[in-house]
Every structure is written in structure tokens, then in C-alpha cells.
mmCIF file of C-alpha atoms in Angstrom:
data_model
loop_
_atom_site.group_PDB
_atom_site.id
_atom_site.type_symbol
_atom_site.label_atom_id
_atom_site.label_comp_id
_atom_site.label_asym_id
_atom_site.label_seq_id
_atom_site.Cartn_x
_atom_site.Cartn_y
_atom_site.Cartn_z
ATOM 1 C CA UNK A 1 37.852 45.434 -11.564
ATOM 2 C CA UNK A 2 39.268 41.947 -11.303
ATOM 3 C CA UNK A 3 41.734 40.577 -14.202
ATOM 4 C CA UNK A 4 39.967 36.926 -15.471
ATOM 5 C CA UNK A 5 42.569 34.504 -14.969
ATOM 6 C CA UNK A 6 44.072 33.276 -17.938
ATOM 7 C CA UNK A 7 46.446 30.112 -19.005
ATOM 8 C CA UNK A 8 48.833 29.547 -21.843
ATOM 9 C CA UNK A 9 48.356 25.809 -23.694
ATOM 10 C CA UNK A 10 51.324 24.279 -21.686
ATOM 11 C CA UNK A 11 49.922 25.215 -18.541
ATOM 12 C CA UNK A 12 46.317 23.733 -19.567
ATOM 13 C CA UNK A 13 47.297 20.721 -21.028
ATOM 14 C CA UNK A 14 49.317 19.601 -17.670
ATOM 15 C CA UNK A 15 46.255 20.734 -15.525
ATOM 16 C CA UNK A 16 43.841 19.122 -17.991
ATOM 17 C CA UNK A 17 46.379 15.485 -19.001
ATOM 18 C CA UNK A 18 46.293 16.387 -22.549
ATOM 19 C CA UNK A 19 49.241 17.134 -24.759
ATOM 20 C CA UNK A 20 49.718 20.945 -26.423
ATOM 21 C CA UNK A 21 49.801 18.752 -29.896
ATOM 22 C CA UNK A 22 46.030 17.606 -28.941
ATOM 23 C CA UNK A 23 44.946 21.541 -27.987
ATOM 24 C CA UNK A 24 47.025 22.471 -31.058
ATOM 25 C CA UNK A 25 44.907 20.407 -32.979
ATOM 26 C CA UNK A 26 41.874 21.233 -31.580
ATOM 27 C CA UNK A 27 42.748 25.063 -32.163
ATOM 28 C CA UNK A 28 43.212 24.460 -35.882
ATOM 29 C CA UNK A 29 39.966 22.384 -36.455
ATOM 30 C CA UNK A 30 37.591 25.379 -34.722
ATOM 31 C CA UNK A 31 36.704 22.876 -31.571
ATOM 32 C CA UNK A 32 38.749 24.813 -28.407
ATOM 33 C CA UNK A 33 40.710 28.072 -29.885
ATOM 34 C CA UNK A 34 42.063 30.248 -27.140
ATOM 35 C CA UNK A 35 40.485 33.335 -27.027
ATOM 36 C CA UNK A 36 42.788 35.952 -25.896
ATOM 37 C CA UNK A 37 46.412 37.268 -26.552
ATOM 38 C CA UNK A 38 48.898 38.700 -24.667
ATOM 39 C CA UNK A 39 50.899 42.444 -25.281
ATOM 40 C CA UNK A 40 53.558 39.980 -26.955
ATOM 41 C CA UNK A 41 51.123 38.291 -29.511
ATOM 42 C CA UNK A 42 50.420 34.554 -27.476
ATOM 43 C CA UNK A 43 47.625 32.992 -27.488
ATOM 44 C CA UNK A 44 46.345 32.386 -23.923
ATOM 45 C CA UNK A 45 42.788 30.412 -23.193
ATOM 46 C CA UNK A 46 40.117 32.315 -20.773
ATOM 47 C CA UNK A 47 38.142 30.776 -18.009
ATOM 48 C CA UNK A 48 34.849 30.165 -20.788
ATOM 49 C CA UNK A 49 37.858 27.797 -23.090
ATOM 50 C CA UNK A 50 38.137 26.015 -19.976
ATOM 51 C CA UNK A 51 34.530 25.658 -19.582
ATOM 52 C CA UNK A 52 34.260 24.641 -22.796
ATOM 53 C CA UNK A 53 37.782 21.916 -22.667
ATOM 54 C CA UNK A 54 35.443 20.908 -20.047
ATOM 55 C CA UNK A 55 32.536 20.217 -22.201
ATOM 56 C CA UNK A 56 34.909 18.588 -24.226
ATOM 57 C CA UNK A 57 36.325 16.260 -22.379
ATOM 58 C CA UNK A 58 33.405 14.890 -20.754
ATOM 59 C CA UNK A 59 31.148 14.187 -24.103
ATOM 60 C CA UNK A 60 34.476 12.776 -25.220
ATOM 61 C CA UNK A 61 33.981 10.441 -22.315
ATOM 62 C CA UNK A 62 30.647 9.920 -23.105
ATOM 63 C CA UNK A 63 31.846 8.087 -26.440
ATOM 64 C CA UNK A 64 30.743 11.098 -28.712
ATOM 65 C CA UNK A 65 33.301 11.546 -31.574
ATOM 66 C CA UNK A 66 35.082 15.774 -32.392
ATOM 67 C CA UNK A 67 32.961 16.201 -35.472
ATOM 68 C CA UNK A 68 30.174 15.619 -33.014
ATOM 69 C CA UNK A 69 30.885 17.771 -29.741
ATOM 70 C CA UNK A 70 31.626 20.551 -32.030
ATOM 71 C CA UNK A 71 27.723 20.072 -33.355
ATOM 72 C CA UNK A 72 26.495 19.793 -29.709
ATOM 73 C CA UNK A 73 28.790 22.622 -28.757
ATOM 74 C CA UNK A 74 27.409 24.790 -31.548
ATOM 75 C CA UNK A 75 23.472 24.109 -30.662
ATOM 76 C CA UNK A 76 24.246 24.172 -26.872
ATOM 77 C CA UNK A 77 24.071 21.602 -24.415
ATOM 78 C CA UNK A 78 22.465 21.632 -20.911
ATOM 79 C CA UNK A 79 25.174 21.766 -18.186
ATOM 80 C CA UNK A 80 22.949 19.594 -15.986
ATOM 81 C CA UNK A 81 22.515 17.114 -17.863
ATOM 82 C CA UNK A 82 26.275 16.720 -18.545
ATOM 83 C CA UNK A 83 27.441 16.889 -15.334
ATOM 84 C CA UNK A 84 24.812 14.745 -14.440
ATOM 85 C CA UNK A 85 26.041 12.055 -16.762
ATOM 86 C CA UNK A 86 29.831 13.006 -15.848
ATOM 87 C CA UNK A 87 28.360 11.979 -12.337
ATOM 88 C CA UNK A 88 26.644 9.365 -12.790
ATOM 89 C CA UNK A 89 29.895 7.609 -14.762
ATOM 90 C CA UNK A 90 32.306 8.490 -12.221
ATOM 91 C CA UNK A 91 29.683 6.896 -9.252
ATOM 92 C CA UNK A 92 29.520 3.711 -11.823
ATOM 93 C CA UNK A 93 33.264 3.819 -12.123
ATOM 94 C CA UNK A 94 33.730 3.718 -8.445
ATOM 95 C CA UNK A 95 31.130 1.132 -7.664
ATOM 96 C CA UNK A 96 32.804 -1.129 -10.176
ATOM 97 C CA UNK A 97 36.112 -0.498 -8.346
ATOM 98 C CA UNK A 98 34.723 -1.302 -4.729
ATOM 99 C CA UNK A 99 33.106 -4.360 -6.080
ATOM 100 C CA UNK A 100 36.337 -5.301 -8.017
ATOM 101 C CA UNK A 101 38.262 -4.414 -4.435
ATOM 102 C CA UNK A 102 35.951 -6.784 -2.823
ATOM 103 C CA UNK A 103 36.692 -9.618 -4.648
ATOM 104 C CA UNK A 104 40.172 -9.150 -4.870
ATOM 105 C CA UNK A 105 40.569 -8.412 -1.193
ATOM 106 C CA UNK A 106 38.296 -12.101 -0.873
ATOM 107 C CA UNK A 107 40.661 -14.006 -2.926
ATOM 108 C CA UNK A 108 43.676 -12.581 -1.399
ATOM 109 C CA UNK A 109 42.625 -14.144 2.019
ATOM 110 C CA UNK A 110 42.130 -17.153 0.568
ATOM 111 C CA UNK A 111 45.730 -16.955 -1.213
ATOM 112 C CA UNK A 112 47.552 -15.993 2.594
ATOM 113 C CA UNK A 113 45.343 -18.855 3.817
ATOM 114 C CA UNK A 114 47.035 -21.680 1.405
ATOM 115 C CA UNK A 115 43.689 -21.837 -0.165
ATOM 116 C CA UNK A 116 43.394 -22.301 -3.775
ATOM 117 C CA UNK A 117 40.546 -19.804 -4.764
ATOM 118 C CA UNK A 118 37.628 -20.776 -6.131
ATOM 119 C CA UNK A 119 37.117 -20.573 -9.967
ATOM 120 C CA UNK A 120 33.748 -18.760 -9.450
ATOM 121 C CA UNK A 121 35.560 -15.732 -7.362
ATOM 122 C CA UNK A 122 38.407 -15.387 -10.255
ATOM 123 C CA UNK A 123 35.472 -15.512 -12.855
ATOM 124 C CA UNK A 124 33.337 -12.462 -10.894
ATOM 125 C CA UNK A 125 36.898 -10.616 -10.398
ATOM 126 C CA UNK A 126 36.876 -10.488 -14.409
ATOM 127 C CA UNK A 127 33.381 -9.632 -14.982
ATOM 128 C CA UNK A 128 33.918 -6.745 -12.385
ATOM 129 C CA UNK A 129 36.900 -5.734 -14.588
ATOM 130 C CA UNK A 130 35.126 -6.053 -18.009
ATOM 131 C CA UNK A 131 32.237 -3.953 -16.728
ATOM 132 C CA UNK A 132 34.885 -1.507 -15.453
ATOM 133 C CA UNK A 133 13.254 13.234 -26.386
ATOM 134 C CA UNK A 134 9.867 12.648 -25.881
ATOM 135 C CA UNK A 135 7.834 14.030 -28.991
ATOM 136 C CA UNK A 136 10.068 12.334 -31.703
ATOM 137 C CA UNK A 137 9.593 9.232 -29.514
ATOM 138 C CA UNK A 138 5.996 9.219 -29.907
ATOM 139 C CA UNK A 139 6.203 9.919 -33.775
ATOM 140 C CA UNK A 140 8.780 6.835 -33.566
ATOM 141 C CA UNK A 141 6.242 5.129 -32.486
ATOM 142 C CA UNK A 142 3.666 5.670 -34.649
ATOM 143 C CA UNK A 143 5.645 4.189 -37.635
ATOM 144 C CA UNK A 144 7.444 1.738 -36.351
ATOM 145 C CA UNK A 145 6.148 -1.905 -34.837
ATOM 146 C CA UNK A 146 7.501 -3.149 -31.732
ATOM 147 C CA UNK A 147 10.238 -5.645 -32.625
ATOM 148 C CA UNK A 148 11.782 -2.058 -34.626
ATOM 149 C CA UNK A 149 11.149 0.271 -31.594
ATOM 150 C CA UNK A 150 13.307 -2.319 -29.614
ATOM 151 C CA UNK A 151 16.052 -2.310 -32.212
ATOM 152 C CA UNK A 152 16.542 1.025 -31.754
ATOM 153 C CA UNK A 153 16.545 0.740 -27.912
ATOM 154 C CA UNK A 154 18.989 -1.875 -28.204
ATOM 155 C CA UNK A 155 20.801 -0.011 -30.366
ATOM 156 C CA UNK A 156 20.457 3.108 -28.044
ATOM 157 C CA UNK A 157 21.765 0.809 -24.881
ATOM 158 C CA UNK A 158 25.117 -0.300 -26.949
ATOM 159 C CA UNK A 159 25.754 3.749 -27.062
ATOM 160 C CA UNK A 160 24.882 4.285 -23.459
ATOM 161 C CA UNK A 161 24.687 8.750 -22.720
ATOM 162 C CA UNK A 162 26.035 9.112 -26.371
ATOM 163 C CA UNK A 163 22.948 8.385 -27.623
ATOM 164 C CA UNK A 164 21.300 11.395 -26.523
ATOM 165 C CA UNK A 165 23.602 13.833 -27.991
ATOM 166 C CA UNK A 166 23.565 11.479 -31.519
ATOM 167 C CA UNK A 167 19.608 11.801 -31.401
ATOM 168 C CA UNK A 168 18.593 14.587 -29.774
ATOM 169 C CA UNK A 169 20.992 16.842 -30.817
ATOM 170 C CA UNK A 170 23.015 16.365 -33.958
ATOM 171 C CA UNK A 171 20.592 14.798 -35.816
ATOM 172 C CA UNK A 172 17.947 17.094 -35.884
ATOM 173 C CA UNK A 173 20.939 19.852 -36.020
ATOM 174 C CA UNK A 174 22.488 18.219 -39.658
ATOM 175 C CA UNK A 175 18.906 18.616 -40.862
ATOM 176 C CA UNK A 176 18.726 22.170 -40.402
ATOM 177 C CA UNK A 177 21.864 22.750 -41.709
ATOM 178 C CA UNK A 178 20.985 20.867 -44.363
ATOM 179 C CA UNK A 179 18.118 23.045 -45.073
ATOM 180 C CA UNK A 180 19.681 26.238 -44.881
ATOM 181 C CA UNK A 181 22.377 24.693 -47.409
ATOM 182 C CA UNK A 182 19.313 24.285 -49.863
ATOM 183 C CA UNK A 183 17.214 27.457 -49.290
ATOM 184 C CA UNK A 184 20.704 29.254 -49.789
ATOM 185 C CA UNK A 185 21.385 27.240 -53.252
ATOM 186 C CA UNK A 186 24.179 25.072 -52.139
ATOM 187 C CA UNK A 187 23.900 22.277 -55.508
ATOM 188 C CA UNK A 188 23.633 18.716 -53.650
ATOM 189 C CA UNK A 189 26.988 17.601 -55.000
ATOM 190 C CA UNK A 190 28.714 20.368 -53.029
ATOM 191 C CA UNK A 191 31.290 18.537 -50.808
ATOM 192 C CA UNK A 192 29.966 19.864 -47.771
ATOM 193 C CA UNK A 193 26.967 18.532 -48.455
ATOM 194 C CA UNK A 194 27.909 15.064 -49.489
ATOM 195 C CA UNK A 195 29.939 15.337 -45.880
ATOM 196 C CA UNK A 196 26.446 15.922 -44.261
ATOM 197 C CA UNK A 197 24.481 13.045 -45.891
ATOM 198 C CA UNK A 198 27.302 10.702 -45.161
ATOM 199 C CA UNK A 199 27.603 11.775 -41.457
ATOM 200 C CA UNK A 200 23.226 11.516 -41.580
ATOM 201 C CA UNK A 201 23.779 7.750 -43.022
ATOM 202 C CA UNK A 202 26.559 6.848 -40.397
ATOM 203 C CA UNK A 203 24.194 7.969 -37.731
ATOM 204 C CA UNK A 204 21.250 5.955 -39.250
ATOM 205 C CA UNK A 205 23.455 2.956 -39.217
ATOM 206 C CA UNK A 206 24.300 3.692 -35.443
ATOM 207 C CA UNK A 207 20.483 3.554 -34.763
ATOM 208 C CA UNK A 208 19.206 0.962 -36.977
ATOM 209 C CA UNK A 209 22.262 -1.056 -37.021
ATOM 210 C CA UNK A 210 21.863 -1.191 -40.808
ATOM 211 C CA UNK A 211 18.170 -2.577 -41.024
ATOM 212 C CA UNK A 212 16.731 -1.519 -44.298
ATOM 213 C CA UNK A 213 13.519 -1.814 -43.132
ATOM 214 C CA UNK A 214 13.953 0.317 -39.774
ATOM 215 C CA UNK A 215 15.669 2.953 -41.591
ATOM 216 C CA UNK A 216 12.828 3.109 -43.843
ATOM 217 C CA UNK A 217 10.110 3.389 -41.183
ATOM 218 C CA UNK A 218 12.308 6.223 -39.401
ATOM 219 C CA UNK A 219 12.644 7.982 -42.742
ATOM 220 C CA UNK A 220 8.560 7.634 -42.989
ATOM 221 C CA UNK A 221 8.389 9.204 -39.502
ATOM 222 C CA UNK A 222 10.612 12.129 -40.859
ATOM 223 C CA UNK A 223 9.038 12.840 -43.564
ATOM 224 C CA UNK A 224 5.316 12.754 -41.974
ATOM 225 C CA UNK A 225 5.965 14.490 -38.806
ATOM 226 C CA UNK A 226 9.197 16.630 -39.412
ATOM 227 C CA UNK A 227 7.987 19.195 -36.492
ATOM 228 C CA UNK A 228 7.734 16.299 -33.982
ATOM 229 C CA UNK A 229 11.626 14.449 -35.164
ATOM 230 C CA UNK A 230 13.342 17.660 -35.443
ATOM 231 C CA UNK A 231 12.092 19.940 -32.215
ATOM 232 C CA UNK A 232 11.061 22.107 -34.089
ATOM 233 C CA UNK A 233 7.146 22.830 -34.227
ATOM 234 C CA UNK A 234 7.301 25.251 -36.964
ATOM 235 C CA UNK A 235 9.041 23.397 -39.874
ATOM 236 C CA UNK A 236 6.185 22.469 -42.152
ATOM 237 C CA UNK A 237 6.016 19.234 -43.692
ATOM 238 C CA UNK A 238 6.785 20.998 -47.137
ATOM 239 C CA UNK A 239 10.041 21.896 -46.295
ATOM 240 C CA UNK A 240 10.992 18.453 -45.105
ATOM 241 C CA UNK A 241 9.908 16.996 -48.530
ATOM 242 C CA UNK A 242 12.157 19.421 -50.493
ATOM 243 C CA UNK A 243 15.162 19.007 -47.717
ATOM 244 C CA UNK A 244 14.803 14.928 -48.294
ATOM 245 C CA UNK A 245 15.023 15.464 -52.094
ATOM 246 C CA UNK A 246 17.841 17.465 -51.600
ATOM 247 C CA UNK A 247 19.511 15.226 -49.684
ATOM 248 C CA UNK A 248 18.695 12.110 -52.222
ATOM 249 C CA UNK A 249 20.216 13.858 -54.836
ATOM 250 C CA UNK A 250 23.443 14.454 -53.197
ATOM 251 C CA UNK A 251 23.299 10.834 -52.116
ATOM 252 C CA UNK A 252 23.237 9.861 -56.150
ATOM 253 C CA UNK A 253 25.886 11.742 -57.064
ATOM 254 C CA UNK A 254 28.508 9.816 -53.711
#
């Protein structure tokens, strides 16, 4: 029987460019904690903590905040898809490179030829460095007109991947905890449950980019079709009406 390979935090964070204060602190908030220790008592992290640094670091480079990869982490995430979209950045990243190399490489020659280059080149060189679900989208768009629907997308765009994981995952996931903190008789002034509307609200303001009026719409498509927006084809619309009280009240006592 083979021995996993194991590795102690200095070791991982010079193979993975972090700092041990960064897996320290990612120990002590519950995100990466090594899982085994040796005869002596030291921690040392197993092959599934590096598949999960890994999942880390790459929703991290997605633009997704801690607080958030630990929610995506927590409901699961399809390894695919994320190292689909690790992919797909990295081929972006090096087709900005090779256009930036291009240009530079263009007004090089025209530098070794005496040749003042042209202002159009030096503008494209810094343009190449500057750019260096379905069922809750059809209850989307059953409440909300056009000109919304396309607030959202361009609100969607600006976050790029992230969005995904914002939308698809944590959001319907801080509902359902949400719930369970009701059915189990959390009061809605608890502080973890004022943390959970405010994290709801940020979100909404990622989306709607603080419309009143597209908030409200997406609010009306929760609270009519809570089976479609959540994922979930069993929560009855009951239970969505009691969870959005819930969360009111613990908005009125912020």
C-alpha cells in the first residue's frame, strides 16, 4: 500500500507562490486547513488540500472574493468547468501577449530603422496591454423587460467567469442557508444572519448595479418562482415567502 504524498506549509507555499502567512490565514478562517499530522504533532497538507489550494487559486483568479470560494467550495463546483475557465484565461492571456509581442517587435524595427513610429502602433501597443443557469434565466425573464435583462448582462460582462459562481452558486446557496437559519429559530437580528442579508444585498448591487427598480423585478421573480431561481424544484413558494420575511426583518433591525 502506497504512502499519499504529503507537504508541510513551507514546502507548499514555494511550490504554489504564496506566503505560509497567506496558508496560515487561510487555515484559521476554515478555507484550506491541512489535514494530516505527523508522529511529532505538524500539520502537513494531503494531495485533496492541494486539490482544493487549487480550487482556490483559480476562482481567486476568476475575481471571486474568500468569503465566496469557501461558499462554492462548500456546495461543490464542477472541475470542468473550472479548468475550463482556468483555460480559457490562460489561452486569452497568451493571445494578448503574442499580439502585444507583435506590435512591439513592429515598432522596434521601425526604432533600428531611424523611423519615428507611428502614433497609431504606440496607441494599439497600449490597448494590447490594458486588455492584458438556464431555468432562473427564463424566470428572469418573465419579470423583467428588456432594457433590465440587459442590465444584468452588462452587469454580468463587467464580472466576466465570476459571475457564474456569484449567481449560480452562492446566491441560491445564502438562501438556503438562510432558510435553515429560520426553520431552526435563528431570531433575524442574529449576527450571522445580518452577515447573510448584507452579503445577499452586496450581491444584488453586483447584478443590478444598484437599480431600485431591477432589484425589485428580481425580488418579484424570487418570490414567484423560488424553485426555478434557486435550483431547487422542490422548495415551495410558501417557504420562500416566510424566508423573504425573515430576511426583511433582519434587514430592519441593520
Amino acid at each position: 500500500m502506497s504512502i499519499d504524498q504529503t507537504w508541510k506549509v513551507g514546502t507548499l507555499a514555494e511550490a504554489s507562490g504564496l506566503t505560509v502567512r497567506t496558508l496560515h490565514h487561510w487555515d484559521q478562517i476554515g478555507l484550506l486547513s491541512p489535514s494530516r499530522r505527523t508522529a511529532a504533532g505538524h500539520r502537513e497538507y494531503t494531495e485533496q488540500d492541494v486539490i482544493r489550494l487549487y480550487q482556490v487559486l483559480a476562482l481567486r483568479r476568476l475575481g471571486l472574493g474568500l468569503e465566496t470560494i469557501a461558499t462554492c467550495l462548500d456546495v461543490g463546483v464542477d472541475p470542468v468547468r473550472l479548468v475550463s475557465e482556468h483555460l480559457a484565461g490562460v489561452e486569452a492571456s497568451i493571445a494578448s501577449l503574442e499580439a502585444l509581442r507583435q506590435r512591439l517587435a513592429h515598432i522596434r524595427g521601425e526604432l533600428a530603422c531611424g523611423q519615428a513610429p507611428e502614433v497609431s502602433a504606440l496607441i494599439g501597443a497600449l490597448q494590447t496591454m490594458g486588455g492584458a443557469g438556464p431555468e432562473s434565466g427564463q424566470a428572469l425573464r418573465r419579470h423583467l423587460d428588456n432594457d433590465q435583462i440587459q442590465t444584468l448582462r452588462d452587469r454580468a460582462s463587467v464580472l466576466g467567469p465570476a459571475a457564474y459562481y456569484l449567481l449560480e452558486v452562492e446566491w441560491p446557496e445564502l438562501y438556503r442557508r438562510a432558510e435553515a437559519m429560520r426553520t431552526a429559530g435563528v431570531e433575524p437580528a442574529a449576527p450571522q444572519v445580518r452577515k447573510l442579508v448584507a452579503r445577499m444585498d452586496e450581491l444584488s448591487s453586483l447584478f443590478t448595479g444598484g437599480d431600485s427598480d431591477v432589484s425589485a423585478a428580481v425580488r418579484s421573480a424570487w418570490h414567484h418562482e423560488p424553485a426555478a431561481m434557486s435550483g431547487d424544484p422542490t422548495a415551495p413558494a410558501d417557504a420562500w415567502h416566510d424566508v423573504t420575511a425573515y430576511l426583511d426583518r433582519a434587514r430592519s433591525t441593520a
